[in-house]
Amino acid sequence: MAKSGIYVGLDIGTSSVKVVVAEYVDNQMNIIGVGNAKSEGINRGIVVDIEKTVNAIQRAVKQAEEKAGIQIRSVSVGLPANLLEVENCQGMIAVNSESKEITEEDVKNVASAAMVRSVPPERQIVAIIPQEFTVDGFEGIKDPRGMIGVRLEMFGLIYTGPKTIVHNVKKCVEKAGLIIDEVIITPLALTETILSDGEKDFGTIVMDLGGGQTTVAVMHDKQLKFTDVNQEGGEFVTKDISTVLNTSFNNAEALKINYGDAYPERTSAAEDFPVDVIGKDEPIKVDERYLSEIIEARMEQIFNKAKDVLDDIEAFELPGGVVLTGGAASLPGVVDLAQEIFDTTVKLYVPNHMGLRNPVFTNVISLVDYAANLGDVYRAANAAVTGEKLTKTVKSVVKEAPVKETPKQEEPKDAPVYQDVDDESKQDNESITDKVKGFFSNIFD
């Protein structure tokens, strides 16, 4: 069944808080509202001031409401990959019903069985992703609901994260007056959304160059297998320019945007521009090559740190190469520099939506698309994580709030959104080299 309805994504980033409202009609995404507010309570992707973060969320939501012409009630919020861990899981139960027909409750129960494990007190399970089910020994089942069986098994992946990060994100959203529909792991949504089926299957590295941090995610065999966060991002480039040239942060940001290039070979020492320097009455002249060398030094450090981590798991052996996205990825020369350092195929992902053709919006768009594609089996399994009661697949995402012509006009009632998304069947991989077949075996020993 084609997905339809309105979905709202919320991305709480270091540089800005972004909100996207998208309407789906016959599987086609149409973005009808966008909000973008400067973050003041976030440092390196982590909430450090709840009140300031709440204010930023409210400003971004208000912008999106005005553009979309609706009143936003609930959102799908992204969770950063800081200290995220991925584990295999397996659970088995006996089917309870007298008819032995497998229900959503059975899916929830087998997910609960798979979650029985020792989790440190400072961590919590964020999500569980069912990969396949086995019914009475019959393997490879994607959706067991409605089948007859005595024994149900589930194999999947469990994602755990720090309680502090999860709690603070939820607290900020709730204090902003919003209901959380889904808490989505941002790199999971990112890899699922921007990669092709072949890239997901054979393996690809996705690098999100944000303002306050750089997140590396590796997708292989259509599963998010690995994440890592480096606490450096685009704002560090701006700080370096500010420090070296002795100019204000705002001036440094303008220089980066207007004249910056991460690959000095593309620039000229003959081209210069004025820079206002603190303590001097007159601007000084700085050439493009010098500015590019400042930018290159930081970007090279970010890429080398990522390379060290990815070399440890032999990720560059995957044929998909590297996909760059995020606000800092839009800086000219970044792809050239990354290709030189990683010695593999590197490409830039830019969203293809009118008015949002900038990598800075990739995360929030991916959150919306991921939420819209969540299937009933996923929701049933994750009810074991959230503790929610299982009901029919109905989501009240937004309440229509058109401009009132008269004070007496009544507001329309909530319109539920029905979702029924078919899970894609996983294709067998028959042509991967032996080296790729053994990929990540060391992670899940």
Coordinates of C-alpha atoms in Angstrom, one line a residue:
M1 CA 0.0 0.0 0.0
A2 CA 1.3 3.4 -0.9
K3 CA 2.2 5.5 2.1
S4 CA 0.4 8.8 2.6
G5 CA -0.1 11.4 5.2
I6 CA 1.9 14.2 6.9
Y7 CA 5.1 13.5 8.7
V8 CA 7.3 15.9 10.7
G9 CA 11.0 15.5 11.3
L10 CA 13.1 17.3 14.0
D11 CA 16.9 17.4 13.8
I12 CA 18.6 19.0 16.9
G13 CA 22.0 19.9 15.6
T14 CA 25.0 21.8 17.0
S15 CA 24.7 24.7 14.6
S16 CA 20.9 24.8 14.1
V17 CA 17.6 23.1 14.9
K18 CA 15.8 22.0 11.7
V19 CA 12.2 21.0 11.2
V20 CA 10.7 19.6 8.0
V21 CA 7.0 18.9 7.3
A22 CA 6.4 16.6 4.4
E23 CA 3.2 15.3 2.9
Y24 CA 3.2 12.0 1.2
V25 CA 0.8 11.4 -1.7
D26 CA 1.1 7.9 -3.4
N27 CA 4.6 7.4 -2.1
Q28 CA 5.8 10.8 -3.3
M29 CA 7.3 13.2 -0.7
N30 CA 6.3 16.8 -1.0
I31 CA 7.9 19.1 1.5
I32 CA 5.4 21.8 2.6
G33 CA 7.1 23.4 5.5
V34 CA 10.7 24.1 6.8
G35 CA 12.0 25.6 10.0
N36 CA 15.6 26.5 10.8
A37 CA 16.7 28.1 14.1
K38 CA 20.1 28.8 15.5
S39 CA 21.1 26.4 18.2
E40 CA 22.3 27.9 21.5
G41 CA 22.0 25.0 23.9
I42 CA 23.9 22.3 22.0
N43 CA 27.6 21.6 22.1
R44 CA 29.2 19.0 19.9
G45 CA 25.8 17.4 19.3
I46 CA 24.9 17.1 23.0
V47 CA 22.3 19.1 24.9
V48 CA 24.0 21.3 27.4
D49 CA 21.3 23.8 28.2
I50 CA 17.7 22.5 28.1
E51 CA 15.9 25.8 28.1
K52 CA 17.9 27.3 25.3
T53 CA 17.4 24.1 23.3
V54 CA 13.7 24.2 23.9
N55 CA 13.5 27.8 22.7
A56 CA 15.4 26.9 19.5
I57 CA 13.0 24.0 18.9
Q58 CA 10.0 26.2 19.4
R59 CA 11.4 28.8 17.0
A60 CA 12.0 26.2 14.3
V61 CA 8.6 24.6 14.8
K62 CA 6.9 28.0 14.5
Q63 CA 8.6 28.7 11.2
A64 CA 7.6 25.3 9.8
E65 CA 4.0 25.8 11.0
E66 CA 3.7 29.2 9.3
K67 CA 5.1 27.8 6.0
A68 CA 3.0 24.6 6.0
G69 CA -0.2 26.1 7.3
I70 CA -0.6 23.5 10.0
Q71 CA -0.2 23.2 13.7
I72 CA 2.5 20.6 14.6
R73 CA 1.5 18.3 17.4
S74 CA 4.1 15.5 17.1
V75 CA 7.5 14.8 15.6
S76 CA 10.0 12.1 14.7
V77 CA 13.2 13.3 16.4
G78 CA 16.7 12.3 15.6
L79 CA 19.1 10.8 18.1
P80 CA 22.9 11.4 17.6
A81 CA 25.3 8.5 17.3
N82 CA 27.4 9.5 20.3
L83 CA 28.6 6.3 22.1
L84 CA 26.0 4.3 20.1
E85 CA 26.6 0.5 20.2
V86 CA 25.3 -2.2 17.9
E87 CA 24.8 -5.8 18.9
N88 CA 23.2 -8.9 17.4
C89 CA 20.2 -10.3 19.2
Q90 CA 18.0 -13.4 19.1
G91 CA 14.8 -14.3 20.9
M92 CA 12.4 -17.3 20.9
I93 CA 8.9 -17.7 22.4
A94 CA 6.0 -20.1 22.2
V95 CA 3.0 -18.8 20.4
N96 CA 0.3 -18.0 22.9
S97 CA -3.0 -18.0 21.1
E98 CA -5.2 -21.0 21.0
S99 CA -5.4 -20.9 17.2
K100 CA -1.5 -20.6 17.1
E101 CA -1.9 -17.7 14.7
I102 CA 1.0 -15.3 15.2
T103 CA -0.1 -11.8 16.1
E104 CA 1.6 -8.4 16.7
E105 CA 1.6 -9.2 20.4
D106 CA 3.7 -12.3 19.6
V107 CA 6.2 -10.1 17.6
K108 CA 6.4 -7.7 20.6
N109 CA 7.0 -10.7 23.0
V110 CA 9.7 -12.3 20.9
A111 CA 11.4 -8.9 20.7
S112 CA 11.2 -8.6 24.5
A113 CA 12.9 -12.0 24.7
A114 CA 15.6 -10.9 22.4
M115 CA 16.2 -7.8 24.6
V116 CA 17.0 -10.0 27.7
R117 CA 20.6 -9.1 28.2
S118 CA 22.9 -7.2 30.6
V119 CA 22.8 -3.5 29.9
P120 CA 25.1 -1.2 32.0
P121 CA 23.0 1.2 34.2
E122 CA 24.2 4.3 32.3
R123 CA 23.0 2.9 29.0
Q124 CA 19.6 2.0 27.6
I125 CA 18.2 0.2 24.5
V126 CA 17.2 2.7 21.9
A127 CA 15.8 0.5 19.2
I128 CA 15.6 -3.1 18.0
I129 CA 15.6 -3.8 14.3
P130 CA 14.1 -7.2 13.3
Q131 CA 16.0 -8.8 10.4
E132 CA 14.2 -12.1 10.0
F133 CA 11.9 -14.5 11.8
T134 CA 11.8 -18.3 12.0
V135 CA 8.5 -20.1 12.5
D136 CA 8.8 -23.7 13.5
G137 CA 12.1 -24.0 11.9
F138 CA 11.2 -22.2 8.6
E139 CA 13.7 -19.4 8.1
G140 CA 13.9 -16.2 6.2
I141 CA 10.4 -14.9 7.1
K142 CA 10.1 -11.1 7.1
D143 CA 6.6 -10.7 8.5
P144 CA 5.3 -13.7 10.5
R145 CA 1.9 -12.1 11.4
G146 CA -1.0 -14.2 10.4
M147 CA 1.0 -17.3 10.0
I148 CA 0.4 -20.5 12.0
G149 CA 3.1 -21.8 14.3
V150 CA 4.1 -23.1 17.7
R151 CA 7.6 -21.6 18.0
L152 CA 8.6 -18.1 16.9
E153 CA 12.2 -16.9 16.7
M154 CA 13.5 -13.4 15.8
F155 CA 17.0 -12.4 14.7
G156 CA 17.9 -8.7 14.7
L157 CA 20.1 -5.9 15.8
I158 CA 19.9 -3.9 19.1
Y159 CA 21.1 -0.3 19.4
T160 CA 22.0 1.0 22.8
G161 CA 23.0 4.6 23.8
P162 CA 23.7 6.7 26.9
K163 CA 20.7 7.4 29.1
T164 CA 21.8 11.0 29.5
I165 CA 21.7 11.8 25.8
V166 CA 18.4 10.0 25.2
H167 CA 16.7 11.6 28.3
N168 CA 17.9 15.1 27.4
V169 CA 16.6 14.9 23.8
K170 CA 13.2 13.6 24.9
K171 CA 13.0 16.2 27.7
C172 CA 13.7 19.1 25.3
V173 CA 11.1 17.9 22.8
E174 CA 8.4 17.4 25.5
K175 CA 9.1 20.8 27.1
A176 CA 8.7 22.4 23.7
G177 CA 5.1 21.1 23.8
L178 CA 5.5 18.3 21.3
I179 CA 4.7 14.6 21.3
I180 CA 7.4 12.2 20.2
D181 CA 6.2 9.8 17.5
E182 CA 9.5 8.1 17.0
V183 CA 13.0 8.4 18.4
I184 CA 15.2 7.6 15.4
I185 CA 18.9 7.0 15.3
T186 CA 20.0 9.7 12.9
P187 CA 22.8 7.7 11.1
L188 CA 20.4 4.8 10.7
A189 CA 17.9 7.0 8.9
L190 CA 20.7 8.7 6.9
T191 CA 22.1 5.4 5.6
E192 CA 18.7 4.0 4.8
T193 CA 17.5 7.1 3.0
I194 CA 20.5 8.4 0.9
L195 CA 22.0 5.1 -0.2
S196 CA 20.9 3.0 -3.2
D197 CA 19.9 -0.7 -2.7
G198 CA 23.3 -1.7 -4.1
E199 CA 25.2 0.6 -1.8
K200 CA 23.3 -0.7 1.2
D201 CA 23.9 -4.3 0.2
F202 CA 27.6 -4.4 -0.9
G203 CA 28.6 -1.8 1.7
T204 CA 29.2 1.9 1.9
I205 CA 30.6 4.5 4.3
V206 CA 28.5 7.6 5.0
M207 CA 30.2 10.6 6.6
D208 CA 28.0 13.4 8.1
L209 CA 30.1 16.5 8.4
G210 CA 28.1 18.5 10.9
G211 CA 28.8 21.8 12.7
G212 CA 29.9 20.4 16.0
Q213 CA 30.9 16.8 15.2
T214 CA 31.6 14.4 12.4
T215 CA 29.6 11.1 12.3
V216 CA 30.8 8.0 10.4
A217 CA 28.3 5.3 9.6
V218 CA 28.9 2.0 7.8
M219 CA 26.1 0.2 6.0
H220 CA 26.7 -3.4 4.9
D221 CA 24.3 -6.2 4.0
K222 CA 21.5 -3.7 4.3
Q223 CA 22.3 -3.1 8.0
L224 CA 23.9 -0.3 9.9
K225 CA 26.9 -2.2 11.3
F226 CA 29.1 0.5 12.7
T227 CA 29.1 4.2 13.9
D228 CA 31.7 6.5 15.2
V229 CA 31.6 10.2 16.3
N230 CA 34.5 12.6 16.1
Q231 CA 33.9 15.8 18.2
E232 CA 35.1 18.1 15.4
G233 CA 33.1 19.6 12.7
G234 CA 32.6 22.7 10.5
E235 CA 32.5 25.1 13.4
F236 CA 36.1 24.1 14.3
V237 CA 37.2 25.2 10.8
T238 CA 35.6 28.6 11.5
K239 CA 37.3 28.8 14.9
D240 CA 40.7 28.1 13.3
I241 CA 40.2 30.9 10.8
S242 CA 39.2 33.2 13.6
T243 CA 42.2 32.3 15.7
V244 CA 44.8 32.4 12.9
L245 CA 43.6 35.6 11.3
N246 CA 42.7 37.3 14.6
T247 CA 39.2 38.1 13.5
S248 CA 35.7 37.6 15.0
F249 CA 33.9 34.3 14.7
N250 CA 31.2 35.9 12.5
N251 CA 33.8 37.4 10.2
A252 CA 35.6 34.0 10.0
E253 CA 32.3 32.3 9.1
A254 CA 31.7 34.8 6.3
L255 CA 35.2 34.3 5.0
K256 CA 34.8 30.5 5.0
I257 CA 31.5 30.7 3.1
N258 CA 32.5 33.4 0.6
Y259 CA 36.2 32.6 -0.1
G260 CA 36.8 29.2 1.5
D261 CA 38.2 26.1 -0.2
A262 CA 39.4 22.9 1.4
Y263 CA 41.8 22.0 -1.4
P264 CA 44.6 24.6 -1.8
E265 CA 45.6 23.4 -5.2
R266 CA 42.3 24.8 -6.5
T267 CA 43.1 28.3 -5.2
S268 CA 45.5 31.2 -6.1
A269 CA 47.9 33.2 -4.0
A270 CA 47.3 36.1 -6.3
E271 CA 43.7 36.5 -5.3
D272 CA 43.2 38.3 -2.0
F273 CA 40.4 40.0 0.0
P274 CA 40.2 42.3 3.0
V275 CA 39.8 41.0 6.6
D276 CA 38.8 43.0 9.6
V277 CA 41.4 42.3 12.3
I278 CA 40.8 42.9 16.0
G279 CA 43.0 45.7 17.3
K280 CA 43.6 47.3 13.9
D281 CA 41.9 50.2 12.3
E282 CA 42.4 49.1 8.7
P283 CA 41.6 45.7 7.2
I284 CA 44.5 43.5 6.2
K285 CA 44.8 41.6 2.9
V286 CA 44.6 37.8 3.0
D287 CA 45.0 35.6 -0.1
E288 CA 42.8 32.6 -1.1
R289 CA 45.7 30.1 -0.8
Y290 CA 46.5 31.1 2.8
L291 CA 42.8 30.8 3.8
S292 CA 42.6 27.4 2.1
E293 CA 45.6 26.1 3.9
I294 CA 44.0 27.0 7.3
I295 CA 40.8 25.1 6.2
E296 CA 42.7 22.2 4.8
A297 CA 44.6 21.6 8.1
R298 CA 41.5 21.1 10.1
M299 CA 39.6 19.1 7.4
E300 CA 42.6 16.9 6.9
Q301 CA 42.7 16.2 10.7
I302 CA 39.0 15.3 10.7
F303 CA 39.4 12.9 7.7
N304 CA 42.5 11.3 9.1
K305 CA 40.8 10.5 12.4
A306 CA 37.9 8.9 10.5
K307 CA 40.4 7.0 8.3
D308 CA 42.1 5.5 11.4
V309 CA 38.8 4.2 12.8
L310 CA 37.7 2.9 9.4
D311 CA 41.0 1.2 8.7
D312 CA 40.7 -0.8 11.9
I313 CA 37.5 -2.5 10.6
E314 CA 38.7 -2.6 6.9
A315 CA 35.8 -0.5 5.8
F316 CA 37.6 0.8 2.8
E317 CA 37.5 -2.6 1.3
L318 CA 33.8 -2.2 0.7
P319 CA 33.0 -1.3 -2.9
G320 CA 30.6 1.5 -2.2
G321 CA 33.3 4.0 -1.2
V322 CA 32.4 7.1 0.8
V323 CA 29.4 9.4 0.7
L324 CA 29.8 12.8 2.2
T325 CA 26.9 15.0 3.5
G326 CA 26.1 17.5 6.2
G327 CA 26.7 21.3 6.3
A328 CA 30.5 21.2 6.2
A329 CA 30.4 18.9 3.2
S330 CA 29.2 21.8 1.0
L331 CA 32.5 23.6 1.4
P332 CA 34.3 23.6 -2.0
G333 CA 37.3 21.2 -2.3
V334 CA 36.1 18.9 0.5
V335 CA 35.4 16.0 -1.9
D336 CA 38.8 16.4 -3.6
L337 CA 40.6 16.4 -0.2
A338 CA 38.6 13.4 1.1
Q339 CA 39.3 11.4 -2.1
E340 CA 43.1 12.1 -1.7
I341 CA 43.1 11.0 1.9
F342 CA 40.8 8.0 1.7
D343 CA 42.1 6.8 -1.6
T344 CA 38.7 5.6 -2.7
T345 CA 35.6 6.8 -4.5
V346 CA 34.1 9.8 -2.7
K347 CA 30.9 11.6 -3.7
L348 CA 28.7 14.4 -2.2
Y349 CA 25.1 13.8 -1.4
V350 CA 22.8 16.8 -1.9
P351 CA 19.0 16.5 -1.3
N352 CA 16.9 17.0 -4.4
H353 CA 14.0 19.0 -3.0
M354 CA 13.1 22.4 -4.1
G355 CA 14.5 25.0 -1.7
L356 CA 16.4 22.4 0.3
R357 CA 19.2 21.5 -2.2
N358 CA 21.9 21.8 0.5
P359 CA 23.6 19.0 2.5
V360 CA 22.8 20.8 5.7
F361 CA 19.2 19.5 5.4
T362 CA 20.0 15.9 4.6
N363 CA 19.6 14.6 8.2
V364 CA 16.2 16.1 8.8
I365 CA 14.8 15.0 5.5
S366 CA 16.1 11.5 6.1
L367 CA 14.3 11.4 9.5
V368 CA 11.0 12.2 7.8
D369 CA 11.5 9.6 5.0
Y370 CA 12.6 6.9 7.5
A371 CA 9.6 7.5 9.7
A372 CA 7.2 7.3 6.7
N373 CA 8.7 4.0 5.7
L374 CA 8.6 2.2 9.1
G375 CA 6.6 -1.0 8.8
D376 CA 4.1 -2.5 11.2
V377 CA 6.6 -5.3 12.2
Y378 CA 9.2 -2.7 13.2
R379 CA 6.5 -0.9 15.3
A380 CA 5.4 -4.1 17.0
A381 CA 8.9 -5.1 17.9
N382 CA 9.8 -1.6 19.2
A383 CA 6.8 -1.6 21.4
A384 CA 8.9 -3.9 23.5
V385 CA 11.4 -1.0 23.8
T386 CA 9.0 1.9 24.4
G387 CA 6.4 -0.1 26.4
E388 CA 3.6 1.2 24.3
K389 CA 0.4 -0.8 23.9
L390 CA -0.2 -2.2 20.5
T391 CA -3.1 -0.7 18.6
K392 CA -4.1 -0.4 14.9
T393 CA -1.5 1.4 12.8
V394 CA -2.9 4.9 13.3
K395 CA -0.8 8.0 13.8
S396 CA -2.0 11.5 14.5
V397 CA 0.9 13.5 13.3
V398 CA -0.4 17.0 12.9
K399 CA -3.6 18.9 13.4
E400 CA -4.7 21.0 10.5
A401 CA -4.7 24.7 11.6
P402 CA -5.7 26.9 8.7
V403 CA -5.9 30.6 9.2
K404 CA -9.3 31.4 10.8
E405 CA -11.5 33.8 8.8
T406 CA -13.7 34.5 11.8
P407 CA -13.2 34.0 15.6
K408 CA -16.1 31.6 15.6
Q409 CA -14.7 29.2 13.0
E410 CA -14.1 25.8 14.5
E411 CA -10.7 24.0 14.2
P412 CA -10.9 20.8 12.2
K413 CA -10.6 17.5 14.1
D414 CA -7.4 15.5 14.1
A415 CA -7.1 13.4 11.0
P416 CA -5.4 10.1 11.6
V417 CA -2.7 8.9 9.2
Y418 CA -2.8 5.3 8.2
Q419 CA 0.4 3.5 7.4
D420 CA 0.9 0.2 5.8
V421 CA 4.3 -0.1 4.3
D422 CA 5.5 -3.4 2.8
D423 CA 8.9 -4.5 4.1
E424 CA 11.4 -4.9 1.3
S425 CA 12.6 -8.5 0.9
K426 CA 16.3 -8.9 1.4
Q427 CA 18.1 -10.1 -1.7
D428 CA 20.8 -12.8 -1.4
N429 CA 24.3 -11.5 -2.1
E430 CA 25.9 -13.9 -4.5
S431 CA 28.9 -11.9 -5.9
I432 CA 30.7 -10.3 -3.0
T433 CA 34.4 -11.1 -2.7
D434 CA 35.7 -13.2 0.2
K435 CA 37.1 -10.1 1.8
V436 CA 33.8 -8.4 1.9
K437 CA 32.0 -11.6 3.0
G438 CA 34.1 -11.6 6.1
F439 CA 33.5 -7.9 6.8
F440 CA 32.6 -7.0 10.4
S441 CA 33.0 -10.5 11.7
N442 CA 35.4 -9.1 14.3
I443 CA 32.7 -6.7 15.5
F444 CA 30.1 -9.3 16.3
D445 CA 32.2 -12.1 17.7

